Coordinates of C-alpha atoms in Angstrom, one line a residue:
X28 CA -71.1 141.8 60.0
X29 CA -69.6 144.9 58.6
X30 CA -69.0 144.9 54.9
X31 CA -65.5 145.0 53.6
X32 CA -64.7 148.2 51.8
X33 CA -62.9 147.8 48.5
X34 CA -61.3 150.5 46.5
X35 CA -63.1 151.6 43.3
X36 CA -60.4 150.0 41.2
X37 CA -60.6 146.7 43.0
X38 CA -64.4 146.6 42.9
X39 CA -64.4 147.4 39.2
X40 CA -61.9 144.5 38.5
X41 CA -63.9 142.2 40.7
X42 CA -67.2 142.8 38.9
X43 CA -65.4 142.3 35.6
X44 CA -64.0 139.0 36.8
X45 CA -67.4 137.8 38.0
X46 CA -69.0 138.6 34.7
X47 CA -66.3 136.7 32.8
X48 CA -66.9 133.7 35.1
X49 CA -70.6 133.7 34.3
X50 CA -69.9 133.8 30.6
X51 CA -67.4 130.9 31.0
X52 CA -70.0 128.8 32.8
X53 CA -72.5 129.5 30.0
X54 CA -70.0 128.7 27.3
X55 CA -69.0 125.5 29.1
X56 CA -72.6 124.4 29.3
X57 CA -73.1 125.0 25.5
X58 CA -69.9 123.0 24.8
X59 CA -71.0 120.1 27.0
X60 CA -74.7 119.9 25.7
X61 CA -74.1 121.1 22.2
X62 CA -77.0 123.4 22.5
X63 CA -77.2 127.1 22.9
X64 CA -80.8 126.8 24.2
X65 CA -81.2 124.2 26.9
X66 CA -84.3 125.6 28.7
X67 CA -86.9 128.3 28.4
X68 CA -84.6 130.5 30.4
X69 CA -82.0 130.6 27.7
X70 CA -84.5 131.6 24.9
X71 CA -88.2 131.0 25.5
X72 CA -89.3 131.6 21.9
X73 CA -86.6 129.3 20.4
X74 CA -87.0 126.7 23.2
X75 CA -90.8 126.2 22.8
X76 CA -90.7 126.4 19.0
X77 CA -87.9 123.7 18.8
X78 CA -89.8 121.6 21.3
X79 CA -93.0 121.7 19.2
X80 CA -91.0 120.7 16.1
X81 CA -89.3 117.8 18.0
X82 CA -92.6 116.6 19.4
X83 CA -94.1 116.5 15.9
X84 CA -91.1 114.6 14.6
X85 CA -91.4 112.1 17.4
X86 CA -95.1 111.6 16.7
X87 CA -94.4 111.1 13.0
X88 CA -91.6 108.7 13.8
X89 CA -94.1 106.5 15.6
X90 CA -96.5 106.6 12.6
X91 CA -93.5 105.8 10.4
X92 CA -93.2 102.4 12.1
X93 CA -96.9 101.6 11.6
X94 CA -96.5 102.6 7.9
X95 CA -93.6 100.2 7.6
X96 CA -95.8 97.4 9.0
X97 CA -98.6 98.3 6.6
X98 CA -96.1 98.1 3.7
X99 CA -95.2 94.6 4.9
X100 CA -98.8 93.5 5.3
X101 CA -99.6 94.7 1.7
X102 CA -96.4 93.1 0.4
X103 CA -97.4 89.7 2.0
X104 CA -100.7 89.8 0.2
X105 CA -99.2 90.8 -3.2
X106 CA -96.5 88.1 -2.9
X107 CA -99.2 85.6 -2.2
X108 CA -101.2 86.7 -5.2
X109 CA -98.2 86.2 -7.4
X110 CA -97.8 82.6 -6.3
X111 CA -101.6 82.1 -6.4
X112 CA -101.5 83.2 -10.1
X113 CA -98.9 80.5 -10.7
X114 CA -101.2 77.9 -9.1
X115 CA -104.1 78.9 -11.2
X116 CA -102.0 78.8 -14.3
X117 CA -100.9 75.2 -13.3
X118 CA -104.5 74.2 -12.8
X119 CA -105.4 75.7 -16.2
X120 CA -102.7 73.6 -17.8
X121 CA -104.1 70.5 -16.1
X122 CA -107.6 71.3 -17.3
X123 CA -106.5 72.1 -20.8
X124 CA -104.6 68.8 -21.0
X125 CA -107.6 66.9 -19.7
X126 CA -109.8 68.7 -22.3
X127 CA -107.5 67.7 -25.1
X128 CA -107.8 64.0 -24.0
X129 CA -111.5 64.1 -23.3
X130 CA -113.8 62.6 -25.8
X131 CA -117.1 64.2 -26.6
X132 CA -120.3 62.1 -26.5
X133 CA -121.2 60.6 -29.9
X134 CA -124.5 59.1 -28.8
X135 CA -126.5 57.7 -25.9
X136 CA -127.8 54.2 -27.0
X137 CA -130.3 51.8 -25.5
X138 CA -130.6 49.2 -28.3
X139 CA -128.4 47.1 -30.6
X140 CA -129.5 49.1 -33.7
X141 CA -128.7 52.4 -32.0
X142 CA -125.3 51.1 -30.9
X143 CA -124.4 49.8 -34.4
X144 CA -125.6 53.1 -36.0
X145 CA -123.4 55.1 -33.6
X146 CA -120.4 53.0 -34.5
X147 CA -121.0 53.0 -38.2
X148 CA -121.3 56.8 -38.1
X149 CA -117.5 56.8 -37.7
X150 CA -117.7 59.8 -35.3
X151 CA -115.0 59.8 -32.6
X152 CA -116.0 60.1 -29.0
X153 CA -118.0 58.3 -26.3
X154 CA -120.8 55.9 -27.2
X155 CA -122.7 55.6 -23.9
X156 CA -124.9 52.6 -23.1
X157 CA -127.8 53.9 -21.1
X158 CA -129.3 50.4 -20.7
X159 CA -128.3 46.8 -20.9
X160 CA -128.0 45.6 -24.5
X161 CA -128.0 42.0 -25.9
X162 CA -126.3 41.6 -29.2
X163 CA -128.0 39.3 -31.8
X164 CA -126.5 35.9 -32.7
X165 CA -123.0 36.1 -34.4
X166 CA -123.0 39.9 -34.4
X167 CA -119.6 41.3 -33.5
X168 CA -118.7 44.9 -32.7
X169 CA -115.7 46.8 -34.1
X170 CA -115.0 50.3 -32.8
X171 CA -113.1 52.8 -35.0
X172 CA -110.1 54.7 -33.8
X173 CA -111.2 57.3 -31.3
X174 CA -114.5 55.6 -30.5
X175 CA -115.1 54.5 -26.9
X176 CA -117.7 52.3 -25.4
X177 CA -118.8 53.1 -21.9
X178 CA -121.7 52.4 -19.5
X179 CA -123.7 55.3 -18.1
X180 CA -121.9 54.8 -14.8
X181 CA -118.8 56.3 -16.5
X182 CA -120.5 59.7 -16.7
X183 CA -122.7 59.9 -13.6
X184 CA -120.0 58.6 -11.3
X185 CA -122.2 55.9 -9.8
X186 CA -119.8 53.2 -10.7
X187 CA -122.6 51.0 -12.1
X188 CA -121.8 48.6 -14.9
X189 CA -124.1 48.3 -17.9
X190 CA -124.4 44.8 -19.5
X191 CA -123.3 44.1 -23.0
X192 CA -124.2 40.5 -23.9
X193 CA -122.9 38.6 -27.0
X194 CA -124.3 35.4 -28.6
X195 CA -121.6 34.0 -31.0
X196 CA -121.8 30.4 -32.2
X197 CA -119.8 30.6 -35.5
X198 CA -116.0 30.9 -35.7
X199 CA -115.0 34.5 -35.1
X200 CA -111.7 36.3 -34.4
X201 CA -113.3 38.5 -31.8
X202 CA -116.5 39.6 -30.2
X203 CA -115.4 43.1 -29.6
X204 CA -112.6 45.0 -31.3
X205 CA -111.3 48.4 -30.3
X206 CA -109.0 50.9 -32.0
X207 CA -106.5 53.6 -30.9
X208 CA -107.4 56.3 -28.4
X209 CA -110.3 54.3 -27.1
X210 CA -111.9 53.7 -23.7
X211 CA -113.8 50.6 -22.6
X212 CA -115.4 51.4 -19.2
X213 CA -118.2 50.6 -16.7
X214 CA -119.4 47.6 -18.6
X215 CA -120.3 44.0 -17.7
X216 CA -119.4 42.1 -20.8
X217 CA -120.5 38.5 -21.5
X218 CA -122.9 38.0 -18.6
X219 CA -121.9 34.3 -18.4
X220 CA -123.0 33.7 -22.0
X221 CA -121.6 30.7 -23.8
X222 CA -119.2 31.8 -26.6
X223 CA -118.0 29.2 -29.2
X224 CA -115.0 29.4 -31.5
X225 CA -114.0 33.0 -30.6
X226 CA -110.3 33.4 -30.6
X227 CA -110.2 36.6 -28.5
X228 CA -113.2 38.0 -26.7
X229 CA -111.9 41.6 -26.7
X230 CA -109.3 42.3 -29.3
X231 CA -106.9 45.3 -29.7
X232 CA -104.3 45.2 -32.4
X233 CA -101.9 48.0 -33.5
X234 CA -103.7 50.3 -31.1
X235 CA -102.3 53.1 -29.0
X236 CA -103.6 54.8 -25.9
X237 CA -106.2 52.3 -24.8
X238 CA -107.9 52.4 -21.4
X239 CA -109.8 49.5 -19.8
X240 CA -111.6 50.8 -16.7
X241 CA -114.1 49.4 -14.3
X242 CA -115.0 46.2 -16.2
X243 CA -116.5 42.8 -15.4
X244 CA -115.9 40.1 -18.1
X245 CA -117.9 37.0 -17.4
X246 CA -118.2 34.4 -20.1
X247 CA -118.2 30.7 -20.8
X248 CA -115.8 29.3 -23.4
X249 CA -116.8 26.2 -25.4
X250 CA -113.8 25.7 -27.7
X251 CA -110.7 27.4 -29.2
X252 CA -110.7 30.3 -26.8
X253 CA -107.6 32.4 -26.4
X254 CA -108.1 35.5 -24.3
X255 CA -110.6 37.7 -22.5
X256 CA -108.5 40.6 -23.7
X257 CA -105.8 40.3 -26.4
X258 CA -103.5 43.2 -27.1
X259 CA -100.9 43.3 -29.9
X260 CA -98.6 46.2 -30.6
X261 CA -100.6 48.3 -28.3
X262 CA -100.2 50.7 -25.4
X263 CA -102.8 49.8 -22.7
X264 CA -103.8 51.0 -19.3
X265 CA -106.0 49.2 -16.8
X266 CA -107.8 51.6 -14.3
X267 CA -110.3 51.1 -11.5
X268 CA -111.7 47.6 -10.9
X269 CA -111.4 44.9 -13.4
X270 CA -113.0 41.5 -12.7
X271 CA -113.1 38.4 -14.9
X272 CA -114.7 35.0 -14.4
X273 CA -114.0 32.6 -17.3
X274 CA -115.2 29.0 -17.3
X275 CA -114.0 26.4 -19.8
X276 CA -116.0 23.6 -21.2
X277 CA -113.4 22.3 -23.6
X278 CA -110.3 23.8 -25.2
X279 CA -108.9 22.0 -28.2
X280 CA -106.0 24.4 -28.8
X281 CA -105.8 27.0 -26.1
X282 CA -107.1 27.6 -22.7
X283 CA -108.4 31.0 -21.8
X284 CA -106.3 33.9 -20.6
X285 CA -107.6 36.9 -18.9
X286 CA -105.0 39.1 -20.6
X287 CA -102.7 38.0 -23.5
X288 CA -100.1 40.6 -24.3
X289 CA -98.0 40.5 -27.5
X290 CA -95.5 43.2 -28.3
X291 CA -97.4 45.7 -26.1
X292 CA -96.9 48.0 -23.1
X293 CA -99.5 47.5 -20.4
X294 CA -99.9 49.4 -17.1
X295 CA -102.2 48.3 -14.3
X296 CA -103.2 51.2 -12.0
X297 CA -106.2 49.6 -10.2
X298 CA -107.5 46.3 -8.9
X299 CA -107.8 43.1 -10.9
X300 CA -109.7 40.0 -9.8
X301 CA -109.1 37.0 -12.1
X302 CA -110.9 33.6 -11.7
X303 CA -110.6 30.8 -14.2
X304 CA -112.2 27.3 -14.2
X305 CA -110.6 25.2 -16.9
X306 CA -107.3 23.6 -18.0
X307 CA -104.4 25.6 -19.4
X308 CA -105.7 28.9 -18.3
X309 CA -103.4 31.9 -17.6
X310 CA -104.1 35.0 -15.7
X311 CA -101.6 37.5 -17.2
X312 CA -99.8 36.2 -20.2
X313 CA -96.8 38.4 -21.3
X314 CA -94.8 37.5 -24.4
X315 CA -92.3 38.6 -27.0
X316 CA -90.9 41.9 -25.8
X317 CA -94.0 43.1 -24.0
X318 CA -93.8 45.1 -20.7
X319 CA -96.3 44.8 -17.9
X320 CA -96.1 47.4 -15.1
X321 CA -98.2 47.1 -11.9
X322 CA -98.1 50.4 -10.0
X323 CA -99.7 52.8 -7.5
X324 CA -100.9 50.3 -4.8
X325 CA -102.7 48.2 -7.3
X326 CA -104.0 44.9 -6.1
X327 CA -104.4 41.7 -8.1
X328 CA -106.1 38.5 -7.0
X329 CA -105.9 35.4 -9.1
X330 CA -107.5 32.0 -8.7
X331 CA -106.5 29.4 -11.3
X332 CA -108.7 26.3 -10.7
X333 CA -107.8 24.1 -13.7
X334 CA -104.8 21.9 -14.5
X335 CA -101.7 23.3 -16.1
X336 CA -102.7 26.9 -15.3
X337 CA -100.4 29.8 -14.6
X338 CA -100.9 33.1 -12.7
X339 CA -98.2 35.0 -14.5
X340 CA -96.9 33.7 -17.8
X341 CA -93.9 35.4 -19.5
X342 CA -92.6 34.3 -22.9
X343 CA -89.4 35.5 -24.7
X344 CA -88.1 38.8 -23.5
X345 CA -91.2 39.6 -21.5
X346 CA -90.8 42.0 -18.6
X347 CA -93.0 42.2 -15.5
X348 CA -92.5 45.1 -13.1
X349 CA -94.3 45.4 -9.8
X350 CA -93.9 48.8 -8.1
X351 CA -95.4 51.3 -5.7
X352 CA -96.8 49.1 -2.8
X353 CA -98.7 46.8 -5.2
X354 CA -100.1 43.6 -3.7
X355 CA -100.6 40.4 -5.7
X356 CA -102.1 37.1 -4.6
X357 CA -101.9 34.0 -6.8
X358 CA -103.4 30.7 -5.9
X359 CA -103.4 27.6 -8.1
X360 CA -105.2 24.4 -7.2
X361 CA -104.4 21.5 -9.6
X362 CA -101.6 19.6 -11.4
X363 CA -98.8 21.6 -13.1
X364 CA -100.4 24.9 -12.2
X365 CA -97.6 27.4 -11.3
X366 CA -97.9 30.8 -9.7
X367 CA -95.2 32.3 -12.0
X368 CA -93.9 30.7 -15.2
X369 CA -91.0 32.3 -17.1
X370 CA -90.2 30.7 -20.5
X371 CA -87.2 31.6 -22.6
X372 CA -87.1 29.8 -26.0
X373 CA -83.7 28.3 -26.7
X374 CA -82.4 30.2 -23.7
X375 CA -81.7 33.3 -25.8
X376 CA -84.8 35.4 -24.9
X377 CA -85.0 35.5 -21.1
X378 CA -87.7 37.2 -19.2
X379 CA -87.5 39.5 -16.2
X380 CA -89.7 39.7 -13.1
X381 CA -88.9 42.7 -10.9
X382 CA -90.6 43.4 -7.5
X383 CA -89.8 46.7 -5.9
X384 CA -91.1 49.6 -3.9
X385 CA -92.6 48.0 -0.8
X386 CA -94.7 45.7 -3.0
X387 CA -95.7 42.1 -2.0
X388 CA -96.4 39.0 -4.0
X389 CA -98.0 35.9 -2.4
X390 CA -97.8 32.6 -4.4
X391 CA -99.7 29.6 -3.1
X392 CA -99.8 26.3 -5.1
X393 CA -101.9 23.5 -3.7
X394 CA -101.5 21.0 -6.5
X395 CA -98.4 19.2 -7.6
X396 CA -96.7 22.3 -9.0
X397 CA -93.8 24.7 -8.4
X398 CA -94.2 28.2 -7.1
X399 CA -92.0 29.6 -9.8
X400 CA -91.4 27.5 -12.9
X401 CA -88.8 28.1 -15.6
X402 CA -88.4 26.9 -19.2
X403 CA -85.0 27.7 -20.6
X404 CA -82.2 29.6 -19.0
X405 CA -81.5 33.3 -18.3
X406 CA -84.8 34.2 -16.7
X407 CA -84.4 36.5 -13.6
X408 CA -86.5 37.2 -10.5
X409 CA -85.3 40.3 -8.6
X410 CA -86.8 41.5 -5.3
X411 CA -85.5 44.8 -3.9
X412 CA -86.3 48.0 -2.1
X413 CA -88.4 46.6 0.8
X414 CA -90.4 44.3 -1.4
X415 CA -91.6 40.9 -0.3
X416 CA -92.1 37.6 -2.1
X417 CA -93.8 34.8 -0.2
X418 CA -94.2 31.3 -1.7
X419 CA -96.1 28.4 -0.2
X420 CA -96.0 25.1 -2.0
X421 CA -98.1 22.2 -0.7
X422 CA -97.4 19.6 -3.5
X423 CA -95.1 17.0 -2.2
X424 CA -93.2 16.7 -5.5
X425 CA -92.9 20.5 -6.0
X426 CA -90.3 23.1 -5.3
X427 CA -90.6 26.7 -4.2
X428 CA -88.7 28.2 -7.2
X429 CA -86.7 26.9 -10.1
X430 CA -85.2 30.3 -10.7
X431 CA -82.6 31.8 -8.3
X432 CA -84.1 34.9 -6.7
X433 CA -81.9 38.0 -6.3
X434 CA -82.5 40.2 -3.3
X435 CA -81.2 43.6 -2.1
X436 CA -82.2 46.7 -0.2
X437 CA -84.1 45.1 2.6
X438 CA -86.0 42.7 0.4
X439 CA -87.7 39.6 1.9
X440 CA -88.1 36.2 0.3
X441 CA -90.0 33.6 2.3
X442 CA -90.4 30.1 0.9
X443 CA -92.2 27.1 2.4
X444 CA -91.8 24.0 0.2
X445 CA -90.9 20.4 0.4
X446 CA -87.4 21.2 -1.0
X447 CA -86.6 23.6 1.9
X448 CA -87.7 26.5 4.0
X449 CA -86.4 30.1 3.8
X450 CA -87.6 32.7 6.2
X451 CA -89.5 32.5 9.5
X452 CA -90.7 29.3 11.1
X453 CA -92.9 27.1 8.9
X454 CA -96.1 27.5 10.9
X455 CA -95.7 31.2 11.1
X456 CA -95.0 31.6 7.4
X457 CA -97.9 29.3 6.4
X458 CA -100.2 31.4 8.6
X459 CA -98.8 34.6 7.2
X460 CA -99.4 33.6 3.6
X461 CA -102.8 32.1 4.4
X462 CA -103.9 35.3 6.1
X463 CA -102.6 37.5 3.3
X464 CA -104.5 35.3 0.8
X465 CA -107.7 35.3 2.7
X466 CA -107.7 39.0 3.2
X467 CA -110.2 40.6 0.9
X468 CA -108.9 43.0 -1.7
X469 CA -110.6 46.4 -1.1
X470 CA -113.0 47.6 -3.7
X471 CA -111.4 50.1 -6.1
X472 CA -112.6 53.6 -6.0
X473 CA -115.1 54.4 -8.7
X474 CA -113.3 55.7 -11.7
X475 CA -114.7 58.7 -13.5
X476 CA -113.8 60.3 -16.7
X477 CA -110.5 62.2 -16.3
X478 CA -110.3 60.8 -12.7
X479 CA -106.6 61.3 -12.5
X480 CA -106.7 64.8 -13.9
X481 CA -109.5 66.0 -11.7
X482 CA -107.7 64.7 -8.6
X483 CA -104.6 66.7 -9.7
X484 CA -106.8 69.7 -10.4
X485 CA -108.4 69.4 -7.0
X486 CA -105.0 69.1 -5.3
X487 CA -103.8 72.3 -6.9
X488 CA -106.9 74.2 -5.9
X489 CA -106.5 72.9 -2.3
X490 CA -102.9 74.2 -2.3
X491 CA -104.1 77.5 -3.7
X492 CA -106.6 77.9 -0.8
X493 CA -103.9 77.0 1.8
X494 CA -101.7 79.7 0.3
X495 CA -104.4 82.3 0.6
X496 CA -104.9 81.4 4.3
X497 CA -101.2 81.7 5.0
X498 CA -100.8 85.2 3.5
X499 CA -101.5 87.1 6.7
X500 CA -99.0 89.4 8.4
X501 CA -99.3 90.2 12.1
X502 CA -102.8 88.8 12.1
X503 CA -104.1 90.8 9.1
X504 CA -104.9 88.9 5.9
X505 CA -105.9 91.2 3.1
X506 CA -106.9 88.2 1.0
X507 CA -109.6 87.1 3.5
X508 CA -111.6 90.3 3.5
X509 CA -109.7 91.8 6.5
X510 CA -109.2 95.6 6.2
X511 CA -106.1 97.7 7.1
X512 CA -106.2 101.4 8.1
X513 CA -102.9 103.3 7.7
X514 CA -102.6 106.7 9.4
X515 CA -100.3 109.3 7.8
X516 CA -100.2 112.3 10.2
X517 CA -100.1 113.0 13.9
X518 CA -103.5 114.6 14.0
X519 CA -104.9 111.4 12.3
X520 CA -106.7 113.6 9.7
X521 CA -105.0 111.8 6.8
X522 CA -105.3 108.0 6.4
X523 CA -105.8 105.2 3.9
X524 CA -108.2 102.4 4.2
X525 CA -106.8 99.3 2.5
X526 CA -109.8 97.1 1.6
X527 CA -109.3 93.4 1.9
X528 CA -110.6 91.0 -0.7
X529 CA -111.8 87.4 -0.5
X530 CA -109.4 85.5 -2.8
X531 CA -110.5 82.0 -1.9
X532 CA -111.3 79.6 -4.7
X533 CA -115.0 79.6 -3.9
X534 CA -115.1 83.4 -3.9
X535 CA -113.4 83.4 -7.3
X536 CA -116.0 81.1 -8.6
X537 CA -113.9 77.9 -9.0
X538 CA -116.9 75.7 -8.1
X539 CA -116.7 73.0 -10.8
X540 CA -114.8 70.1 -9.1
X541 CA -116.1 67.1 -10.9
X542 CA -115.3 66.5 -14.6
X543 CA -117.8 64.0 -15.9
X544 CA -117.9 65.5 -19.4
X545 CA -116.1 67.7 -21.8
X546 CA -118.5 70.5 -20.8
X547 CA -117.4 70.3 -17.2
X548 CA -113.8 70.8 -18.1
X549 CA -114.6 73.7 -20.4
X550 CA -116.5 75.3 -17.5
X551 CA -113.5 74.9 -15.2
X552 CA -111.3 76.6 -17.8
X553 CA -113.8 79.5 -18.1
X554 CA -113.8 79.7 -14.3
X555 CA -110.0 79.8 -14.2
X556 CA -109.8 82.5 -16.8
X557 CA -112.3 84.7 -14.8
X558 CA -110.4 83.9 -11.6
X559 CA -107.1 84.9 -13.2
X560 CA -108.6 88.3 -14.2
X561 CA -109.8 88.8 -10.6
X562 CA -106.4 88.0 -9.3
X563 CA -104.8 90.5 -11.7
X564 CA -107.3 93.1 -10.6
X565 CA -106.6 92.4 -6.9
X566 CA -102.9 92.6 -7.6
X567 CA -103.2 96.0 -9.4
X568 CA -105.4 97.4 -6.5
X569 CA -103.0 96.2 -3.8
X570 CA -100.1 97.5 -5.9
X571 CA -101.7 101.0 -5.9
X572 CA -102.2 100.8 -2.1
X573 CA -98.6 99.7 -1.8
X574 CA -97.2 102.6 -3.8
X575 CA -99.4 105.1 -1.8
X576 CA -98.2 103.9 1.5
X577 CA -94.6 103.7 0.3
X578 CA -94.7 107.3 -1.0
X579 CA -96.2 108.5 2.3
X580 CA -93.5 106.6 4.2
X581 CA -90.8 108.3 2.2
X582 CA -92.4 111.7 2.6
X583 CA -92.7 111.2 6.4
X584 CA -89.1 110.2 6.7
X585 CA -88.1 113.4 4.9
X586 CA -90.5 115.5 6.9
X587 CA -89.1 114.1 10.2
X588 CA -85.6 115.2 9.0
X589 CA -86.9 118.7 8.2
X590 CA -88.5 119.1 11.6
X591 CA -85.5 117.8 13.4
X592 CA -83.3 120.1 11.4
X593 CA -85.5 123.1 12.1
X594 CA -85.4 122.4 15.8
X595 CA -81.7 122.0 15.8
X596 CA -81.3 125.4 14.1
X597 CA -83.1 127.0 17.0
X598 CA -81.3 125.2 19.8
X599 CA -77.9 123.9 18.6
X600 CA -74.8 125.8 19.4
X601 CA -72.0 126.6 17.0
X602 CA -69.2 124.6 18.5
X603 CA -66.5 126.5 16.6
X604 CA -67.9 129.8 17.9
X605 CA -68.3 128.5 21.4
X606 CA -64.7 127.1 21.4
X607 CA -63.4 130.5 20.3
X608 CA -65.5 132.2 23.0
X609 CA -64.1 129.9 25.6
X610 CA -60.6 130.6 24.6
X611 CA -61.2 134.4 24.6
X612 CA -63.0 134.2 28.0
X613 CA -60.2 132.2 29.5
X614 CA -57.7 134.9 28.3
X615 CA -59.9 137.7 29.7
X616 CA -60.3 135.8 32.9
X617 CA -56.5 135.7 33.3
X618 CA -56.2 139.4 32.5
X619 CA -59.0 140.3 35.0
X620 CA -57.2 138.3 37.7
X621 CA -53.9 140.1 37.0
X622 CA -55.7 143.5 36.9
X623 CA -57.3 142.8 40.3
X624 CA -53.9 141.9 41.6
X625 CA -52.5 145.2 40.4
X626 CA -55.4 147.1 42.0
X627 CA -54.7 145.6 45.3
X628 CA -51.0 146.5 45.3
X629 CA -51.8 150.0 46.7
X630 CA -53.3 148.5 49.8
X631 CA -50.4 146.0 50.1
X632 CA -47.8 148.8 50.1
X633 CA -49.1 150.1 53.4
X634 CA -47.8 146.9 55.0
X635 CA -44.3 148.0 54.3
X636 CA -44.7 150.9 56.8
X637 CA -44.8 148.5 59.7

């Protein structure tokens, strides 16, 4: 095809118009992409330099994410250590409190002379019976304030009871007297020996902070006996397993009581087994403003075999509280023997019997006696909060209760007696109470020195170990010797190895878990002090790691911004400039079009000749 011939003027204007179009296309591309360099064709040097900077920024951005995760991992460990330190401080407080209440050992004794010498020394602390001791005729024992008498089983945790045998034939107020801040534990006292004219076998008067723990009291009363244990103006706690077996030959004035409480506060936190064989015997005798509280799943089993005996006896403003899933079985066998007897002199000093907190009391009278007996008015029996009171009366002339029973909050009261039936069918209830009675009371756990405190201490340490195990982040636990590597640059030539530590209680040296002596508690306190120092050291080290990673994270963020900014300087277009260029090119394009039109007018004028 032949080429069209253009005049020189038209060709010049056409070339100018084509060049302007190319410039318009380039400017439009810059305006749409925002970049003046979009490929190597635009500017090879700037393009490849900017691409290198952008690639490095992208690599660092990926590392920045891993650094952020590393910061969280370290932070999880440091947060756990802060809480762990609180646990150790709490454990230290428990140990310190136990230490303050722990008595040192005054002496280990094996003979009567050694025992009396230890007592007469006046030193406060534990007097430990290493062997059974028989006390000479008419010899009594009187402990000073702060002196405690314990069997060797109290220290070694065996639970064994050491025998302490008395032989008293003359009139005495007591066989054994204890003072304030004293413990009587892991002893078998009496060993069935006949005791004559002793008012109270164990006597505590005007004494505070007394503990009776893991005892067996077994004695035979000839005359004028009053109580196995008598407390007056005292604060007493029964722990572990307490068992008493008292037989009565004759009682001119009083029958025997296991416990006689006068103006005292008594807490039972353990198991009691009370057996009496004689008239006018009482199990737990509470009088004149005294308060007896039975708590913490304690179990009491009472068998009163003589006439006119009582399981619970409350006189004049006495209060009996049964809480915390306690279980009490009371069985009486003979004439006028009541399970519970509440006596208010002149009707002006009533007694209170409260059963709460899923506790249960079973009263079974087989003689001609009432289940609950009153003397005077105003006495109250309240059963509440899922508690249960079962009364089975077999005497034909007896009643279930002489005192109205108040119930609320899902309480149950079941009575089977000649005067009426309350609760399930008679046979079912008789079987229920019989089965409850015949069920054996579990043996109490062996009580040890500071048993409650050491359990609390062990619980805190267990929670501490659980916390350490839970301090992982994304599968990495720096407190269980797991390490963490943090990379800081794209070439992986800069990194930080975060070394994990073993922060478990065993690794920190918290190995003393039994407190059988003051020395054991002191050792635990020393271990806690050393452990706290290790925790502080770990926290400081992790804090250093944390700051290093955090600083590198901040630096990397800033470096990424610098790299991206440098890349943008090489490739980004100036939008203001490109917009001005576009406007100028559009104007030039219009002018070039008009110029081309003018150049073609000479050729167009020839058409007029035709």
